[in-house]
XYZ file of C-alpha atoms in Angstrom:
498
model
C 26.281 -129.529 2.565
C 22.492 -129.911 2.470
C 20.808 -128.076 5.308
C 18.666 -130.123 7.650
C 15.060 -128.949 7.527
C 13.017 -128.862 10.696
C 9.781 -130.826 10.474
C 6.952 -128.802 11.969
C 4.234 -130.073 14.288
C 1.727 -129.604 11.484
C 3.775 -131.817 9.177
C 4.114 -134.464 11.868
C 0.340 -134.289 12.422
C -0.240 -134.884 8.701
C 2.190 -137.801 8.778
C 0.377 -139.347 11.753
C -2.954 -138.983 9.950
C -1.537 -140.760 6.898
C -0.172 -143.571 9.066
C -3.563 -143.960 10.721
C -5.176 -144.197 7.290
C -2.623 -146.810 6.270
C -3.302 -148.802 9.453
C -7.062 -148.584 8.907
C -6.696 -149.833 5.315
C -4.564 -152.804 6.355
C -6.444 -153.735 9.549
C -9.097 -155.842 7.743
C -6.352 -158.037 6.243
C -4.445 -158.755 9.467
C -6.383 -161.991 9.951
C -6.108 -163.115 6.329
C -5.172 -166.742 5.879
C -1.529 -167.598 5.270
C -0.906 -168.475 1.649
C 1.753 -170.867 0.363
C 4.888 -168.713 0.586
C 3.850 -167.293 3.938
C 3.257 -170.794 5.287
C 6.751 -171.813 4.214
C 8.239 -168.752 5.917
C 6.218 -169.453 9.030
C 7.322 -173.084 9.248
C 10.960 -172.113 8.796
C 10.663 -169.400 11.445
C 9.025 -171.703 14.004
C 12.291 -173.566 14.412
C 14.994 -172.255 16.709
C 17.010 -169.392 15.168
C 20.057 -171.622 14.733
C 17.963 -174.334 13.070
C 16.358 -171.741 10.786
C 19.696 -170.283 9.713
C 21.189 -173.742 9.203
C 18.258 -174.977 7.143
C 18.203 -171.890 4.916
C 21.971 -172.017 4.460
C 21.890 -175.624 3.272
C 18.568 -175.776 1.451
C 17.297 -172.378 0.357
C 18.377 -169.340 -1.612
C 16.758 -166.934 0.867
C 18.768 -165.110 3.500
C 17.714 -165.468 7.163
C 17.369 -162.067 8.853
C 13.587 -161.762 8.547
C 13.038 -165.379 9.619
C 15.090 -164.892 12.779
C 13.319 -161.609 13.547
C 9.933 -163.305 13.075
C 11.007 -166.135 15.381
C 11.836 -163.751 18.235
C 8.644 -161.772 17.580
C 6.498 -164.915 17.871
C 8.340 -165.946 21.008
C 7.775 -162.522 22.567
C 4.054 -162.679 21.763
C 3.678 -166.393 22.521
C 1.594 -166.756 19.367
C 1.897 -167.687 15.710
C -1.472 -166.503 14.401
C -1.913 -164.191 11.442
C -2.647 -161.012 13.394
C 0.579 -161.350 15.389
C 2.885 -162.121 12.483
C 1.318 -159.564 10.137
C 1.580 -156.880 12.812
C 5.370 -157.245 12.754
C 5.406 -156.436 9.042
C 3.009 -153.541 9.588
C 5.217 -152.020 12.300
C 8.224 -152.290 9.982
C 6.235 -150.590 7.207
C 5.177 -147.735 9.502
C 8.845 -147.156 10.386
C 9.601 -147.168 6.653
C 7.048 -144.443 5.955
C 8.375 -142.270 8.799
C 11.987 -142.706 7.690
C 11.255 -142.024 4.043
C 9.226 -138.949 4.957
C 12.224 -137.572 6.865
C 14.490 -138.414 3.913
C 12.289 -136.635 1.374
C 11.758 -133.661 3.701
C 15.515 -133.202 3.954
C 16.498 -133.700 0.326
C 13.310 -132.642 -1.489
C 10.705 -130.017 -0.678
C 7.631 -130.329 1.526
C 5.136 -130.730 -1.320
C 7.057 -133.621 -2.897
C 7.593 -135.268 0.495
C 3.923 -135.136 1.488
C 2.682 -136.234 -1.936
C 5.063 -139.205 -2.008
C 3.966 -140.228 1.483
C 0.310 -140.057 0.476
C 1.025 -142.273 -2.538
C 2.879 -144.839 -0.435
C 0.250 -145.034 2.301
C -2.638 -145.513 -0.153
C -1.010 -147.801 -2.737
C -2.563 -151.258 -2.937
C 0.869 -152.760 -3.562
C 2.457 -151.113 -0.532
C -0.525 -151.949 1.676
C -0.574 -155.589 0.619
C 3.102 -156.207 1.284
C 3.074 -154.145 4.468
C 1.260 -157.044 6.177
C 2.793 -159.924 4.227
C 4.535 -162.526 6.386
C 7.556 -162.360 4.133
C 10.799 -160.329 4.109
C 9.585 -157.582 1.760
C 8.564 -154.987 4.355
C 11.991 -155.321 5.984
C 13.663 -155.183 2.566
C 11.960 -151.863 1.761
C 12.851 -150.395 5.170
C 16.531 -151.299 4.883
C 16.634 -149.994 1.306
C 15.330 -146.657 2.579
C 17.729 -146.605 5.547
C 20.791 -147.482 3.480
C 19.937 -144.875 0.834
C 19.254 -142.295 3.546
C 22.597 -142.888 5.275
C 24.447 -142.955 1.952
C 22.920 -139.633 0.888
C 23.633 -138.063 4.298
C 27.235 -139.226 4.029
C 27.513 -137.589 0.606
C 26.181 -134.370 2.129
C 28.355 -134.309 5.266
C 31.099 -136.965 4.814
C 30.585 -137.945 8.418
C 32.097 -141.245 9.538
C 29.026 -141.817 11.650
C 26.922 -141.978 8.500
C 29.364 -144.256 6.675
C 29.355 -146.593 9.691
C 25.560 -146.867 9.700
C 25.579 -147.171 5.924
C 27.786 -150.247 6.194
C 25.537 -151.715 8.903
C 22.294 -151.168 6.988
C 23.807 -152.556 3.770
C 24.890 -155.693 5.594
C 21.434 -156.157 7.121
C 19.930 -155.550 3.677
C 21.967 -158.339 2.085
C 20.888 -160.723 4.857
C 17.223 -159.827 4.269
C 16.966 -160.595 0.558
C 19.485 -161.303 -2.186
C 17.992 -158.579 -4.356
C 19.275 -156.124 -1.765
C 22.630 -156.570 -3.500
C 21.116 -154.728 -6.470
C 20.609 -151.619 -4.340
C 24.272 -151.768 -3.375
C 25.073 -151.923 -7.092
C 22.896 -148.871 -7.751
C 24.768 -146.891 -5.072
C 28.116 -147.908 -6.534
C 26.972 -146.883 -10.016
C 25.696 -143.564 -8.687
C 28.956 -142.775 -6.904
C 31.151 -143.715 -9.844
C 29.068 -141.770 -12.376
C 28.397 -138.616 -10.342
C 31.027 -138.255 -7.626
C 34.258 -139.434 -9.223
C 35.430 -136.302 -11.034
C 39.067 -137.392 -11.281
C 39.453 -141.099 -11.982
C 43.185 -140.993 -11.080
C 42.805 -139.378 -7.685
C 41.663 -141.427 -4.694
C 39.964 -139.205 -2.150
C 39.212 -139.773 1.517
C 35.589 -140.261 0.541
C 36.584 -143.000 -1.897
C 38.431 -144.822 0.873
C 35.569 -144.463 3.358
C 33.038 -145.797 0.895
C 35.351 -148.637 -0.123
C 35.725 -149.546 3.557
C 31.939 -149.686 3.944
C 31.605 -151.983 0.940
C 34.509 -154.137 2.110
C 32.844 -154.514 5.509
C 29.586 -155.570 3.844
C 31.367 -158.091 1.624
C 33.293 -159.614 4.527
C 30.154 -159.886 6.647
C 28.210 -161.469 3.787
C 31.026 -163.817 2.774
C 29.984 -166.720 5.066
C 26.623 -166.823 3.329
C 28.041 -166.148 -0.126
C 30.244 -169.255 0.051
C 27.208 -171.456 -0.497
C 25.284 -168.957 -2.580
C 26.202 -170.046 -6.111
C 24.977 -173.600 -5.629
C 21.786 -172.404 -3.951
C 21.001 -170.009 -6.800
C 21.505 -172.792 -9.336
C 19.242 -175.047 -7.300
C 16.630 -172.351 -6.725
C 13.279 -172.889 -8.410
C 12.373 -169.882 -10.540
C 10.585 -171.941 -13.179
C 7.322 -170.217 -12.256
C 8.658 -166.877 -13.547
C 7.969 -166.421 -17.276
C 10.567 -165.275 -19.771
C 11.219 -161.556 -20.012
C 9.013 -159.867 -22.597
C 7.711 -156.310 -23.041
C 4.330 -157.511 -21.749
C 5.887 -158.990 -18.615
C 7.763 -155.740 -18.035
C 4.531 -153.775 -18.377
C 2.635 -156.121 -16.043
C 5.422 -155.942 -13.470
C 5.379 -152.168 -13.312
C 1.627 -151.769 -13.411
C 1.577 -153.945 -10.282
C 4.277 -151.824 -8.654
C 2.274 -148.689 -9.422
C -0.967 -150.442 -8.351
C -2.704 -149.362 -11.561
C -1.943 -149.268 -15.301
C -3.375 -145.748 -15.370
C -0.860 -144.516 -12.789
C 1.923 -146.143 -14.779
C 0.758 -144.309 -17.904
C 0.765 -141.007 -16.001
C 4.284 -141.775 -14.759
C 5.559 -142.522 -18.265
C 3.910 -139.407 -19.706
C 5.352 -136.903 -17.224
C 8.670 -138.533 -16.300
C 10.732 -136.335 -18.689
C 9.598 -133.284 -16.702
C 11.553 -134.412 -13.678
C 14.962 -134.767 -15.304
C 17.594 -133.069 -13.145
C 21.295 -133.621 -12.590
C 21.373 -132.965 -8.854
C 22.998 -135.536 -6.591
C 19.703 -136.407 -4.917
C 17.770 -136.804 -8.137
C 20.395 -138.942 -9.877
C 20.491 -141.130 -6.757
C 16.724 -141.646 -6.960
C 16.991 -142.527 -10.653
C 19.791 -145.017 -9.919
C 17.724 -146.557 -7.119
C 14.734 -146.984 -9.429
C 16.496 -148.170 -12.599
C 19.779 -149.997 -11.920
C 18.083 -152.984 -10.174
C 15.739 -153.332 -13.143
C 18.598 -153.239 -15.644
C 20.575 -155.905 -13.770
C 17.493 -158.103 -13.348
C 16.646 -157.774 -17.046
C 20.179 -158.715 -18.129
C 20.164 -161.698 -15.744
C 16.737 -162.767 -17.034
C 17.881 -162.640 -20.656
C 21.228 -164.366 -20.149
C 20.814 -166.800 -17.226
C 17.221 -167.472 -16.157
C 14.003 -165.440 -15.786
C 13.969 -163.504 -12.508
C 11.765 -160.459 -13.116
C 8.903 -160.321 -10.629
C 7.328 -157.283 -9.038
C 7.901 -158.389 -5.449
C 11.641 -158.761 -6.020
C 11.726 -155.080 -7.026
C 9.565 -153.806 -4.165
C 12.578 -152.082 -2.621
C 12.503 -149.679 -5.602
C 8.921 -148.649 -4.775
C 9.847 -145.555 -2.688
C 12.117 -144.322 -5.482
C 9.467 -144.880 -8.162
C 6.809 -143.033 -6.185
C 9.273 -140.261 -5.408
C 10.011 -139.818 -9.113
C 6.267 -139.782 -9.817
C 5.634 -137.140 -7.157
C 8.581 -135.008 -8.246
C 7.483 -135.198 -11.871
C 3.948 -134.090 -10.985
C 5.260 -131.125 -9.000
C 7.481 -130.186 -11.950
C 4.452 -129.510 -14.149
C 4.616 -125.714 -14.719
C 0.879 -125.031 -14.985
C -0.602 -125.118 -11.476
C -4.069 -126.226 -12.651
C -2.668 -129.140 -14.649
C -0.416 -129.944 -11.693
C -3.337 -129.997 -9.276
C -5.390 -132.100 -11.675
C -2.516 -134.601 -11.970
C -2.154 -134.844 -8.187
C -5.898 -135.302 -7.705
C -6.233 -137.899 -10.468
C -3.250 -139.921 -9.266
C -4.426 -139.818 -5.674
C -7.921 -140.991 -6.653
C -6.374 -143.886 -8.584
C -4.200 -144.868 -5.608
C -7.113 -144.688 -3.177
C -9.273 -146.686 -5.571
C -6.595 -149.378 -5.755
C -6.492 -149.699 -1.972
C -10.256 -149.496 -1.458
C -11.196 -151.922 -4.216
C -8.217 -154.303 -4.385
C -8.108 -156.615 -7.378
C -4.473 -157.599 -7.863
C -3.854 -159.373 -4.572
C -5.991 -162.015 -2.902
C -4.627 -164.553 -0.466
C -5.895 -168.091 -0.883
C -8.171 -168.806 2.077
C -6.615 -172.019 3.397
C -7.965 -171.256 6.854
C -11.515 -171.554 5.555
C -10.564 -174.592 3.510
C -9.362 -176.326 6.680
C -12.623 -175.475 8.439
C -14.531 -177.332 5.727
C -12.508 -180.532 5.977
C -13.803 -183.614 7.770
C -12.735 -184.178 11.342
C -11.198 -187.596 10.722
C -11.277 -188.052 6.965
C -8.049 -188.436 5.036
C -7.290 -185.351 2.967
C -5.597 -185.679 -0.400
C -3.819 -182.507 -1.469
C -2.956 -181.720 -5.057
C -0.453 -180.430 -6.081
C 1.684 -181.860 -3.273
C 3.528 -178.677 -2.314
C 0.235 -177.119 -1.233
C 0.321 -179.217 1.930
C 2.565 -176.400 3.179
C -0.446 -174.100 2.909
C -2.960 -176.063 4.931
C -1.103 -178.149 7.511
C -0.723 -175.116 9.787
C -4.505 -174.894 10.034
C -4.954 -178.619 10.464
C -2.522 -178.657 13.360
C -1.055 -175.247 14.232
C 1.016 -176.479 17.156
C 3.929 -177.703 15.122
C 3.193 -177.155 11.427
C 4.811 -180.417 10.326
C 5.773 -181.477 6.858
C 5.777 -185.206 6.289
C 7.400 -187.249 3.571
C 4.502 -188.049 1.304
C 3.821 -190.999 -0.930
C 2.454 -190.941 -4.429
C -1.035 -192.414 -4.376
C -1.905 -193.063 -7.990
C -0.181 -194.202 -11.120
C -0.244 -190.924 -12.986
C 2.271 -188.509 -14.383
C 4.272 -186.068 -12.289
C 1.797 -183.250 -12.869
C -1.025 -185.321 -11.385
C 0.662 -186.672 -8.273
C -1.687 -186.705 -5.308
C -0.250 -186.493 -1.819
C -1.899 -186.657 1.548
C -1.861 -185.453 5.106
C -4.013 -186.660 7.972
C -5.651 -183.962 10.118
C -6.315 -183.945 13.832
C -3.299 -185.974 14.873
C -0.705 -185.083 17.458
C 2.339 -184.323 15.393
C 4.610 -183.038 18.123
C 6.205 -186.394 18.901
C 7.920 -189.082 16.943
C 5.233 -191.742 17.298
C 2.292 -189.896 15.761
C 3.625 -188.122 12.710
C 1.134 -187.061 10.083
C 0.021 -190.248 8.401
C 0.552 -190.883 4.718
C -2.052 -192.820 2.798
C 0.130 -195.279 0.875
C -2.657 -197.156 -0.906
C -3.795 -196.635 -4.434
C -7.071 -194.823 -4.751
C -8.983 -197.863 -5.961
C -8.108 -199.730 -2.734
C -9.732 -197.105 -0.493
C -12.928 -199.115 -0.171
C -13.694 -198.566 3.482
C -13.181 -194.887 4.032
C -14.529 -191.610 2.796
C -11.997 -188.912 2.045
C -11.688 -185.409 0.685
C -9.521 -183.967 -2.018
C -8.338 -180.382 -1.943
C -7.245 -179.371 -5.400
C -5.468 -176.101 -6.151
C -5.474 -175.076 -9.765
C -5.577 -171.799 -11.661
C -8.734 -173.026 -13.346
C -11.785 -174.414 -11.521
C -12.138 -176.950 -14.347
C -9.834 -179.586 -12.936
C -8.864 -182.848 -14.666
C -8.238 -184.419 -11.251
C -11.963 -184.771 -10.604
C -12.431 -186.865 -13.771
C -9.277 -188.818 -13.032
C -10.472 -189.813 -9.561
C -13.840 -190.982 -10.764
C -12.574 -192.868 -13.811
C -9.388 -194.414 -12.441
C -10.059 -194.609 -8.742
C -13.479 -196.327 -8.817
C -14.738 -193.500 -6.623
C -17.924 -191.520 -6.481
C -18.232 -187.817 -5.791
C -21.113 -187.479 -3.359
C -20.834 -183.899 -2.098
C -19.427 -180.612 -3.232
C -18.957 -178.291 -0.295
C -21.041 -175.113 -0.063
C -19.668 -172.028 -1.687
C -17.078 -170.158 0.339
C -15.487 -168.338 -2.552
C -15.119 -164.717 -3.511
C -16.641 -164.385 -6.944
C -18.620 -167.279 -8.400
C -21.305 -168.794 -6.159
C -21.699 -171.780 -8.487
C -18.325 -173.355 -7.732
C -16.929 -174.358 -4.312
C -13.525 -172.765 -4.378
C -11.394 -170.226 -2.623
C -10.142 -167.200 -4.607
C -11.043 -168.905 -7.889
C -8.636 -171.808 -7.649
C -9.065 -174.105 -4.646
C -11.746 -176.772 -4.828
C -12.802 -179.216 -2.115
C -14.671 -182.422 -2.987
C -15.943 -185.207 -0.733
C -15.469 -188.683 -2.172
C -16.566 -192.155 -1.160
C -15.735 -195.509 -2.744
C -18.542 -196.735 -4.996
C -18.852 -199.894 -2.897
C -19.742 -197.837 0.160
C -22.945 -196.030 0.957
C -22.376 -192.274 0.765
C -23.519 -190.021 3.528
C -25.685 -187.547 1.679
């Protein structure tokens, strides 16, 4: 049995200081604009809980726990703005840090626990997703809680721990499907390290089997429809698995390629066969192995955010490896260098920027039609055009062009909360818009868009104003985070308002 270490007031004071630093680093991003995926989550969560669960069950591969939690949070705060919704994720992340600190203090030593906590609270990746209006902060918390209860059960074989292990696993599976991979890592760990006699079934075997059976039974209602939803899920945006993709994925998880190189260089120093250490290795590696096999045999699925629940384990391995360096001066240099790299990643973020749809909406005309390309990006901006109900309308193709160049529209400043004034769809071809100025919002990974040429050549339209710069990097181009452009157009037969 592992003895329970008492956390001193000094250690709690250090933890509080780290949490305050984490809060200070994330505070400037609490009012960041919702980006596409967040807008989708928000719209789904603004329905009633039963409507949200029903819609996700029938139409989406995502599980509903975070959406329902967000719904009740918004109801309690009577608000749907960014600061409110991001604060929920931040609170969850703070609880994660506290829980993981207690876990590492119990099963590792103080130096490893504090170092790991410092890494987590200063990592750009952790900070970014700690305020994301998506399920990832809850996924990381439940991964920590389920691993904590599982490890405590191994230490004490208490039925209280196995009960809470079953509960946290069930909640984990209803937060994100990749939570099932953590369950698989626990199973692999138990089979490989705890089953000394394959022919003897112990009381522990039965207790753990009961916990897994409970989780399976509770998840079964959702799993019934899961296969068809996975097949229908759109993962076409994820590239095929290659060594470069694997490298890019993990340099994002570690917030820096330099930290990843340090991790790779010193990882052999941390090899141990203790129960706790093999559990951490299983937590960090088994989900990757399963995802890689799935990506190679079924469809690509490797993306850093799907593996965020392995982040505590990865940083714990990094910290443990650093503290295993025998020479104290090299050890201190490694800690200092890694910490500087983590702080640099959080102070000068470069991997994560949310598209500023809020600012884009502010630069749209009060009554002008807005054409949005590609069409799915209407999810991103309709909240800011009319935040009361965040509607999605059936849209009509406006121009005779291929599927990649479809242009869809929404109409701002209309009352969308009743059946008679839904968002209007412009169902005319572009060359028939002879009496009205309009704007196009185009979202592309390159500011050199073919849509601009298409509109002017095919639509008999004249570009008469490019909006002032509101971007991050290049003052010459009117875009948001390098890829959203707004143009004002008027038919050539009309007199433009210069």
